[in-house]
Amino acid sequence: MDSISKPMFDPKEHQHLRYNPLRDSWVLVSAHRMKRPWKGQVENPPEDNIPRHDPNNPLCPGSVRANGEVNPDYESTFMFENDFPALQPDAPDPGSDHHPLFQSKAARGICKVMCFHPWSDITLPLMKPAEIRRVIDRWADLIVELGDAHTWVQVWASNFLPNEPALAERCQRDFMQKHGEPMLVQYARMEAQAQERVVVENEHWLVVVPYWATWPFQTLLLPRRHVLRLPDLTAQERDSLAAIMKRLLTKYDNLFEVSFPYSMGWHGAPTGSYLKEDMSHWQLHAHYYPPLLRSATIRKFMVGYEMLANEQRDLTPEQAAEQLRKLREEHYKVEKTEGEGGMEN
């Protein structure tokens, strides 16, 4: 018998791989790297004194955009077609006679821009729940408006299924065929029972740092019941969604006391011709991908090994969830202004 005992595995100390069933890929977790002193890139902190109305901001009410269009004096959410869209509805077809190594196909669609609020200094966590609810309703309306004619609707609407949702489509379908239950329905139930990676929750929604998260404080927003697409949500579920989004995004901002940057998007069952198919393997969900790692000025970048070999993260998802979970739900800007007469909204 070996006299030297092997150390017990500790996810906070020992690197390991975690499987992402939504992407059929693996993430390298190396939590011990958080102990190293930081000598990497440091960003300038984001500007905090943003004017409520900036006539030079092309998204403000009444502003003139680059194409000469004048925005209306909108008082709520405002949506318009992108002045310089990546997708256009009338692009010609490149044809189908291509070599296997040089393939192309038609890409058509519509690109929208959505302004959540008329004030430049107001972000979602500082908006009232009723205002966030209007954003949610507009997201849902857009899917109804464009879904019949487009395979994928996500502010940009396309006649093809993009790479990420195509991967999620395959993985969720395969899981359903093997296990007889939608992947994310089962996953949400198990995370709600374990509580280890839960950040916030309410009657209708659950937010977790997913077991397979790549970005430091990445989260996954899931409904508690089986829902295919945003328009399928009830009025109560939409109100509940507005409330939990405000709670999550307030925690994000409070983490480093900064307007927390992130990319966010909804993944629901594809539309277009898929509307006529059985898509019960899908579960509506939203991804939040924030890049900040150690502070408001230190970001995570996907470089080197991560671009050429394997996605990697430093702190564990459990550690990230604990940090977010412990944060207060009163926004730091509101707390700072309470002694100065309060924040107008």
Short mmCIF file of C-alpha atoms in Angstrom, two decimals:
data_model
loop_
_atom_site.label_atom_id
_atom_site.label_comp_id
_atom_site.label_asym_id
_atom_site.label_seq_id
_atom_site.Cartn_x
_atom_site.Cartn_y
_atom_site.Cartn_z
CA MET A 1 0.00 0.00 0.00
CA ASP A 2 1.30 3.44 -0.93
CA SER A 3 2.48 5.18 2.26
CA ILE A 4 1.90 8.60 0.71
CA SER A 5 -1.80 9.38 0.86
CA LYS A 6 -3.33 11.27 -2.02
CA PRO A 7 -4.93 14.64 -1.23
CA MET A 8 -8.72 14.81 -1.12
CA PHE A 9 -10.20 16.68 -4.06
CA ASP A 10 -11.28 20.24 -3.24
CA PRO A 11 -12.90 22.19 -6.11
CA LYS A 12 -11.66 25.45 -4.56
CA GLU A 13 -8.06 24.23 -4.67
CA HIS A 14 -7.74 21.70 -7.49
CA GLN A 15 -8.30 22.30 -11.17
CA HIS A 16 -10.96 20.19 -12.85
CA LEU A 17 -13.23 20.07 -15.90
CA ARG A 18 -16.98 20.70 -15.86
CA TYR A 19 -19.37 19.72 -18.64
CA ASN A 20 -21.71 22.26 -20.24
CA PRO A 21 -24.71 20.25 -21.52
CA LEU A 22 -26.12 23.26 -23.39
CA ARG A 23 -23.02 23.50 -25.58
CA ASP A 24 -21.66 19.93 -25.42
CA SER A 25 -18.32 21.33 -24.27
CA TRP A 26 -16.05 21.40 -21.23
CA VAL A 27 -14.86 24.27 -19.01
CA LEU A 28 -11.59 24.19 -17.07
CA VAL A 29 -12.05 25.44 -13.49
CA SER A 30 -8.83 26.64 -11.80
CA ALA A 31 -9.98 28.37 -8.62
CA HIS A 32 -6.50 28.36 -7.05
CA ARG A 33 -5.46 31.00 -9.64
CA MET A 34 -7.38 33.64 -7.67
CA LYS A 35 -4.47 33.62 -5.18
CA ARG A 36 -2.01 35.00 -7.70
CA PRO A 37 -1.19 38.73 -7.62
CA TRP A 38 -2.75 40.61 -10.52
CA LYS A 39 -0.32 42.09 -13.03
CA GLY A 40 -2.58 41.96 -16.05
CA GLN A 41 -4.56 44.65 -17.83
CA VAL A 42 -6.38 47.22 -15.72
CA GLU A 43 -9.23 49.20 -17.26
CA ASN A 44 -10.31 52.73 -16.51
CA PRO A 45 -13.44 52.72 -14.32
CA PRO A 46 -16.60 53.56 -16.27
CA GLU A 47 -17.84 57.12 -16.19
CA ASP A 48 -20.24 57.66 -13.31
CA ASN A 49 -21.47 61.19 -13.95
CA ILE A 50 -23.65 60.56 -16.99
CA PRO A 51 -26.03 63.38 -17.97
CA ARG A 52 -29.73 62.59 -17.90
CA HIS A 53 -30.12 63.94 -21.43
CA ASP A 54 -27.20 64.27 -23.84
CA PRO A 55 -28.06 65.87 -27.21
CA ASN A 56 -24.94 64.21 -28.67
CA ASN A 57 -26.23 60.76 -27.72
CA PRO A 58 -28.04 59.46 -30.85
CA LEU A 59 -30.32 57.29 -28.69
CA CYS A 60 -31.78 60.14 -26.61
CA PRO A 61 -35.30 61.46 -27.22
CA GLY A 62 -35.24 64.20 -29.86
CA SER A 63 -31.69 63.43 -30.97
CA VAL A 64 -30.68 63.26 -34.62
CA ARG A 65 -29.21 59.91 -35.61
CA ALA A 66 -26.39 59.41 -38.14
CA ASN A 67 -28.84 58.83 -41.02
CA GLY A 68 -30.70 62.08 -40.31
CA GLU A 69 -33.67 60.46 -38.56
CA VAL A 70 -34.94 62.32 -35.50
CA ASN A 71 -35.98 60.27 -32.48
CA PRO A 72 -39.44 60.98 -31.09
CA ASP A 73 -39.75 62.42 -27.58
CA TYR A 74 -40.36 58.95 -26.21
CA GLU A 75 -41.24 58.47 -22.55
CA SER A 76 -40.95 54.70 -22.23
CA THR A 77 -39.25 51.97 -24.27
CA PHE A 78 -38.39 52.97 -27.82
CA MET A 79 -37.48 50.64 -30.69
CA PHE A 80 -36.32 51.43 -34.20
CA GLU A 81 -34.60 49.66 -37.08
CA ASN A 82 -30.82 49.76 -36.89
CA ASP A 83 -29.47 52.50 -39.15
CA PHE A 84 -26.50 50.30 -40.11
CA PRO A 85 -27.87 46.74 -39.82
CA ALA A 86 -25.78 43.57 -40.07
CA LEU A 87 -28.82 41.86 -41.63
CA GLN A 88 -31.05 43.26 -44.36
CA PRO A 89 -34.31 41.73 -45.62
CA ASP A 90 -33.53 41.94 -49.34
CA ALA A 91 -29.94 40.66 -49.65
CA PRO A 92 -29.41 38.54 -52.82
CA ASP A 93 -28.86 34.79 -52.58
CA PRO A 94 -25.21 33.73 -53.20
CA GLY A 95 -26.44 30.51 -54.79
CA SER A 96 -25.74 26.90 -53.85
CA ASP A 97 -23.07 25.77 -56.33
CA HIS A 98 -20.09 25.83 -53.95
CA HIS A 99 -17.08 23.68 -53.16
CA PRO A 100 -17.37 21.93 -49.76
CA LEU A 101 -14.53 24.09 -48.44
CA PHE A 102 -16.03 27.36 -49.70
CA GLN A 103 -19.70 27.26 -48.80
CA SER A 104 -22.05 30.19 -48.39
CA LYS A 105 -25.79 30.65 -48.17
CA ALA A 106 -28.36 33.42 -47.97
CA ALA A 107 -28.54 35.53 -44.80
CA ARG A 108 -31.51 37.86 -44.48
CA GLY A 109 -33.19 39.55 -41.58
CA ILE A 110 -33.98 42.69 -39.63
CA CYS A 111 -31.93 44.39 -36.91
CA LYS A 112 -33.67 46.45 -34.24
CA VAL A 113 -32.32 48.79 -31.58
CA MET A 114 -34.18 49.05 -28.28
CA CYS A 115 -33.86 51.87 -25.77
CA PHE A 116 -35.14 50.77 -22.37
CA HIS A 117 -35.60 54.23 -20.85
CA PRO A 118 -35.49 57.85 -22.10
CA TRP A 119 -32.92 58.90 -19.47
CA SER A 120 -29.26 58.23 -20.23
CA ASP A 121 -28.33 57.87 -16.56
CA ILE A 122 -30.88 55.14 -15.82
CA THR A 123 -30.11 51.46 -16.29
CA LEU A 124 -32.37 48.46 -15.68
CA PRO A 125 -31.54 48.01 -11.96
CA LEU A 126 -32.49 51.65 -11.35
CA MET A 127 -35.76 51.40 -13.24
CA LYS A 128 -39.10 50.74 -11.55
CA PRO A 129 -40.51 47.20 -11.88
CA ALA A 130 -43.36 48.54 -14.02
CA GLU A 131 -40.81 50.08 -16.40
CA ILE A 132 -38.88 46.81 -16.63
CA ARG A 133 -42.18 45.03 -17.29
CA ARG A 134 -42.68 47.24 -20.36
CA VAL A 135 -39.28 46.15 -21.64
CA ILE A 136 -40.26 42.50 -21.17
CA ASP A 137 -43.56 43.05 -22.97
CA ARG A 138 -41.74 44.69 -25.88
CA TRP A 139 -39.33 41.76 -26.12
CA ALA A 140 -42.29 39.38 -26.26
CA ASP A 141 -44.15 41.54 -28.79
CA LEU A 142 -41.12 41.52 -31.07
CA ILE A 143 -41.11 37.71 -31.19
CA VAL A 144 -44.80 37.73 -32.13
CA GLU A 145 -44.25 40.43 -34.78
CA LEU A 146 -41.23 38.84 -36.46
CA GLY A 147 -41.45 35.16 -35.48
CA ASP A 148 -43.63 33.94 -38.35
CA ALA A 149 -41.17 35.15 -40.98
CA HIS A 150 -37.90 34.56 -39.12
CA THR A 151 -36.27 31.45 -37.67
CA TRP A 152 -34.60 33.36 -34.82
CA VAL A 153 -35.65 36.58 -33.09
CA GLN A 154 -33.33 38.24 -30.57
CA VAL A 155 -33.63 41.99 -31.37
CA TRP A 156 -31.85 40.87 -34.51
CA ALA A 157 -34.18 38.57 -36.49
CA SER A 158 -32.75 36.15 -39.06
CA ASN A 159 -33.90 33.61 -41.63
CA PHE A 160 -31.36 31.12 -40.23
CA LEU A 161 -30.70 29.57 -36.85
CA PRO A 162 -27.45 31.11 -35.49
CA ASN A 163 -24.63 28.97 -34.11
CA GLU A 164 -25.36 29.26 -30.37
CA PRO A 165 -29.12 28.52 -30.49
CA ALA A 166 -28.46 25.79 -33.07
CA LEU A 167 -26.13 24.14 -30.57
CA ALA A 168 -28.67 24.59 -27.76
CA GLU A 169 -31.35 23.10 -30.04
CA ARG A 170 -29.30 19.96 -30.70
CA CYS A 171 -28.23 19.50 -27.09
CA GLN A 172 -31.70 19.99 -25.61
CA ARG A 173 -33.27 17.68 -28.19
CA ASP A 174 -30.69 14.95 -27.51
CA PHE A 175 -31.19 15.26 -23.73
CA MET A 176 -34.98 14.98 -24.08
CA GLN A 177 -34.66 11.86 -26.23
CA LYS A 178 -32.30 10.22 -23.73
CA HIS A 179 -33.89 11.30 -20.45
CA GLY A 180 -37.56 12.01 -21.24
CA GLU A 181 -37.59 15.48 -19.67
CA PRO A 182 -36.47 18.92 -20.89
CA MET A 183 -32.87 19.49 -19.80
CA LEU A 184 -33.35 22.89 -18.18
CA VAL A 185 -36.60 21.93 -16.45
CA GLN A 186 -34.72 19.15 -14.66
CA TYR A 187 -31.70 21.37 -14.09
CA ALA A 188 -33.75 24.19 -12.51
CA ARG A 189 -35.45 21.74 -10.16
CA MET A 190 -32.13 20.26 -9.04
CA GLU A 191 -30.52 23.68 -8.53
CA ALA A 192 -33.53 24.87 -6.51
CA GLN A 193 -33.17 21.81 -4.27
CA ALA A 194 -29.40 22.16 -3.82
CA GLN A 195 -29.37 25.98 -3.37
CA GLU A 196 -25.56 25.98 -3.70
CA ARG A 197 -25.44 28.09 -6.86
CA VAL A 198 -28.72 30.03 -6.46
CA VAL A 199 -28.30 33.82 -6.47
CA VAL A 200 -31.94 34.98 -6.27
CA GLU A 201 -35.31 33.29 -6.65
CA ASN A 202 -39.02 33.95 -6.40
CA GLU A 203 -42.28 32.13 -7.05
CA HIS A 204 -41.81 31.92 -10.82
CA TRP A 205 -38.08 32.35 -11.51
CA LEU A 206 -34.66 31.10 -10.47
CA VAL A 207 -31.25 32.69 -11.10
CA VAL A 208 -28.13 30.56 -10.71
CA VAL A 209 -24.47 30.74 -11.52
CA PRO A 210 -24.55 27.63 -13.70
CA TYR A 211 -22.41 24.66 -12.75
CA TRP A 212 -20.61 25.05 -16.09
CA ALA A 213 -20.23 28.86 -16.08
CA THR A 214 -17.32 30.30 -18.06
CA TRP A 215 -17.48 34.01 -17.22
CA PRO A 216 -16.65 34.93 -13.60
CA PHE A 217 -20.14 36.02 -12.51
CA GLN A 218 -22.15 34.48 -15.34
CA THR A 219 -25.77 33.68 -14.47
CA LEU A 220 -28.63 31.71 -15.96
CA LEU A 221 -32.22 32.90 -15.54
CA LEU A 222 -34.80 30.11 -15.62
CA PRO A 223 -38.59 29.86 -15.24
CA ARG A 224 -39.85 27.33 -12.73
CA ARG A 225 -42.47 25.93 -15.10
CA HIS A 226 -41.99 24.60 -18.62
CA VAL A 227 -42.15 27.57 -21.04
CA LEU A 228 -41.02 27.61 -24.68
CA ARG A 229 -40.92 31.30 -25.56
CA LEU A 230 -41.26 34.77 -24.00
CA PRO A 231 -44.77 35.42 -25.41
CA ASP A 232 -45.97 32.31 -23.52
CA LEU A 233 -45.40 33.97 -20.14
CA THR A 234 -48.46 34.94 -18.10
CA ALA A 235 -48.95 38.48 -16.79
CA GLN A 236 -47.99 37.31 -13.30
CA GLU A 237 -44.84 35.64 -14.59
CA ARG A 238 -43.85 38.82 -16.42
CA ASP A 239 -44.29 40.91 -13.27
CA SER A 240 -42.27 38.35 -11.36
CA LEU A 241 -39.59 38.41 -14.07
CA ALA A 242 -39.30 42.21 -13.81
CA ALA A 243 -38.83 41.89 -10.05
CA ILE A 244 -36.13 39.23 -10.21
CA MET A 245 -34.24 41.02 -13.00
CA LYS A 246 -34.11 44.15 -10.86
CA ARG A 247 -32.82 42.14 -7.87
CA LEU A 248 -30.14 40.35 -9.90
CA LEU A 249 -28.90 43.47 -11.69
CA THR A 250 -28.82 45.43 -8.42
CA LYS A 251 -26.54 42.75 -6.98
CA TYR A 252 -24.36 42.95 -10.07
CA ASP A 253 -23.96 46.73 -9.66
CA ASN A 254 -23.36 46.40 -5.91
CA LEU A 255 -20.58 43.82 -6.34
CA PHE A 256 -17.98 46.45 -7.28
CA GLU A 257 -20.21 49.54 -6.90
CA VAL A 258 -20.19 50.22 -10.61
CA SER A 259 -22.69 50.01 -13.44
CA PHE A 260 -21.90 46.35 -14.14
CA PRO A 261 -21.25 45.56 -17.83
CA TYR A 262 -22.73 42.38 -19.29
CA SER A 263 -24.08 40.82 -22.45
CA MET A 264 -27.54 39.34 -21.98
CA GLY A 265 -29.89 37.49 -24.28
CA TRP A 266 -32.94 35.23 -24.31
CA HIS A 267 -32.88 31.74 -25.74
CA GLY A 268 -36.31 30.32 -26.45
CA ALA A 269 -37.56 27.78 -28.95
CA PRO A 270 -36.85 28.88 -32.54
CA THR A 271 -39.64 30.39 -34.58
CA GLY A 272 -40.46 30.47 -38.31
CA SER A 273 -40.99 26.92 -39.58
CA TYR A 274 -40.19 25.60 -36.08
CA LEU A 275 -43.53 27.01 -34.88
CA LYS A 276 -45.21 24.03 -36.53
CA GLU A 277 -42.89 21.45 -34.92
CA ASP A 278 -42.83 19.81 -31.50
CA MET A 279 -40.32 21.91 -29.57
CA SER A 280 -41.13 20.53 -26.11
CA HIS A 281 -37.43 19.79 -25.53
CA TRP A 282 -36.81 23.54 -25.26
CA GLN A 283 -36.98 25.59 -22.09
CA LEU A 284 -36.92 29.39 -22.16
CA HIS A 285 -33.85 30.85 -20.47
CA ALA A 286 -31.66 33.96 -20.41
CA HIS A 287 -27.88 34.16 -20.25
CA TYR A 288 -25.97 36.95 -18.51
CA TYR A 289 -22.28 37.15 -19.45
CA PRO A 290 -20.44 39.82 -17.39
CA PRO A 291 -16.68 40.21 -17.95
CA LEU A 292 -15.59 41.75 -14.62
CA LEU A 293 -13.37 39.47 -12.54
CA ARG A 294 -11.70 41.02 -9.48
CA SER A 295 -12.85 44.65 -9.47
CA ALA A 296 -14.48 47.34 -11.55
CA THR A 297 -11.22 47.74 -13.47
CA ILE A 298 -10.13 44.12 -13.96
CA ARG A 299 -11.86 42.12 -16.67
CA LYS A 300 -11.65 38.57 -17.90
CA PHE A 301 -10.62 38.17 -21.54
CA MET A 302 -10.90 35.08 -23.71
CA VAL A 303 -7.33 34.84 -24.98
CA GLY A 304 -4.56 32.34 -25.71
CA TYR A 305 -5.47 28.95 -24.26
CA GLU A 306 -9.16 29.84 -24.04
CA MET A 307 -9.40 30.79 -27.72
CA LEU A 308 -7.16 27.99 -29.02
CA ALA A 309 -7.80 25.11 -26.62
CA ASN A 310 -10.42 25.25 -23.86
CA GLU A 311 -12.62 27.72 -21.97
CA GLN A 312 -11.30 28.37 -18.46
CA ARG A 313 -12.44 30.18 -15.31
CA ASP A 314 -10.71 31.06 -12.03
CA LEU A 315 -13.13 31.19 -9.08
CA THR A 316 -15.66 28.35 -8.86
CA PRO A 317 -19.31 28.94 -9.77
CA GLU A 318 -20.18 28.18 -6.14
CA GLN A 319 -17.83 30.92 -4.91
CA ALA A 320 -19.28 33.39 -7.43
CA ALA A 321 -22.85 32.54 -6.41
CA GLU A 322 -22.02 33.01 -2.73
CA GLN A 323 -20.52 36.43 -3.38
CA LEU A 324 -23.56 37.57 -5.34
CA ARG A 325 -26.07 36.00 -2.94
CA LYS A 326 -24.66 37.87 0.07
CA LEU A 327 -24.93 41.28 -1.57
CA ARG A 328 -27.66 43.69 -0.50
CA GLU A 329 -30.62 44.33 -2.78
CA GLU A 330 -30.78 48.10 -2.27
CA HIS A 331 -28.81 49.72 -5.08
CA TYR A 332 -25.65 51.48 -3.92
CA LYS A 333 -26.56 54.65 -5.84
CA VAL A 334 -29.92 54.84 -4.09
CA GLU A 335 -28.24 54.38 -0.70
CA LYS A 336 -25.75 57.15 -1.45
CA THR A 337 -28.44 59.61 -2.50
CA GLU A 338 -30.88 58.95 0.35
CA GLY A 339 -29.11 61.53 2.49
CA GLU A 340 -29.20 64.02 -0.38
CA GLY A 341 -32.94 64.14 -0.89
CA GLY A 342 -33.33 60.81 -2.67
CA MET A 343 -33.00 59.74 -6.29
CA GLU A 344 -35.59 61.05 -8.70
CA ASN A 345 -37.22 58.45 -10.94
#
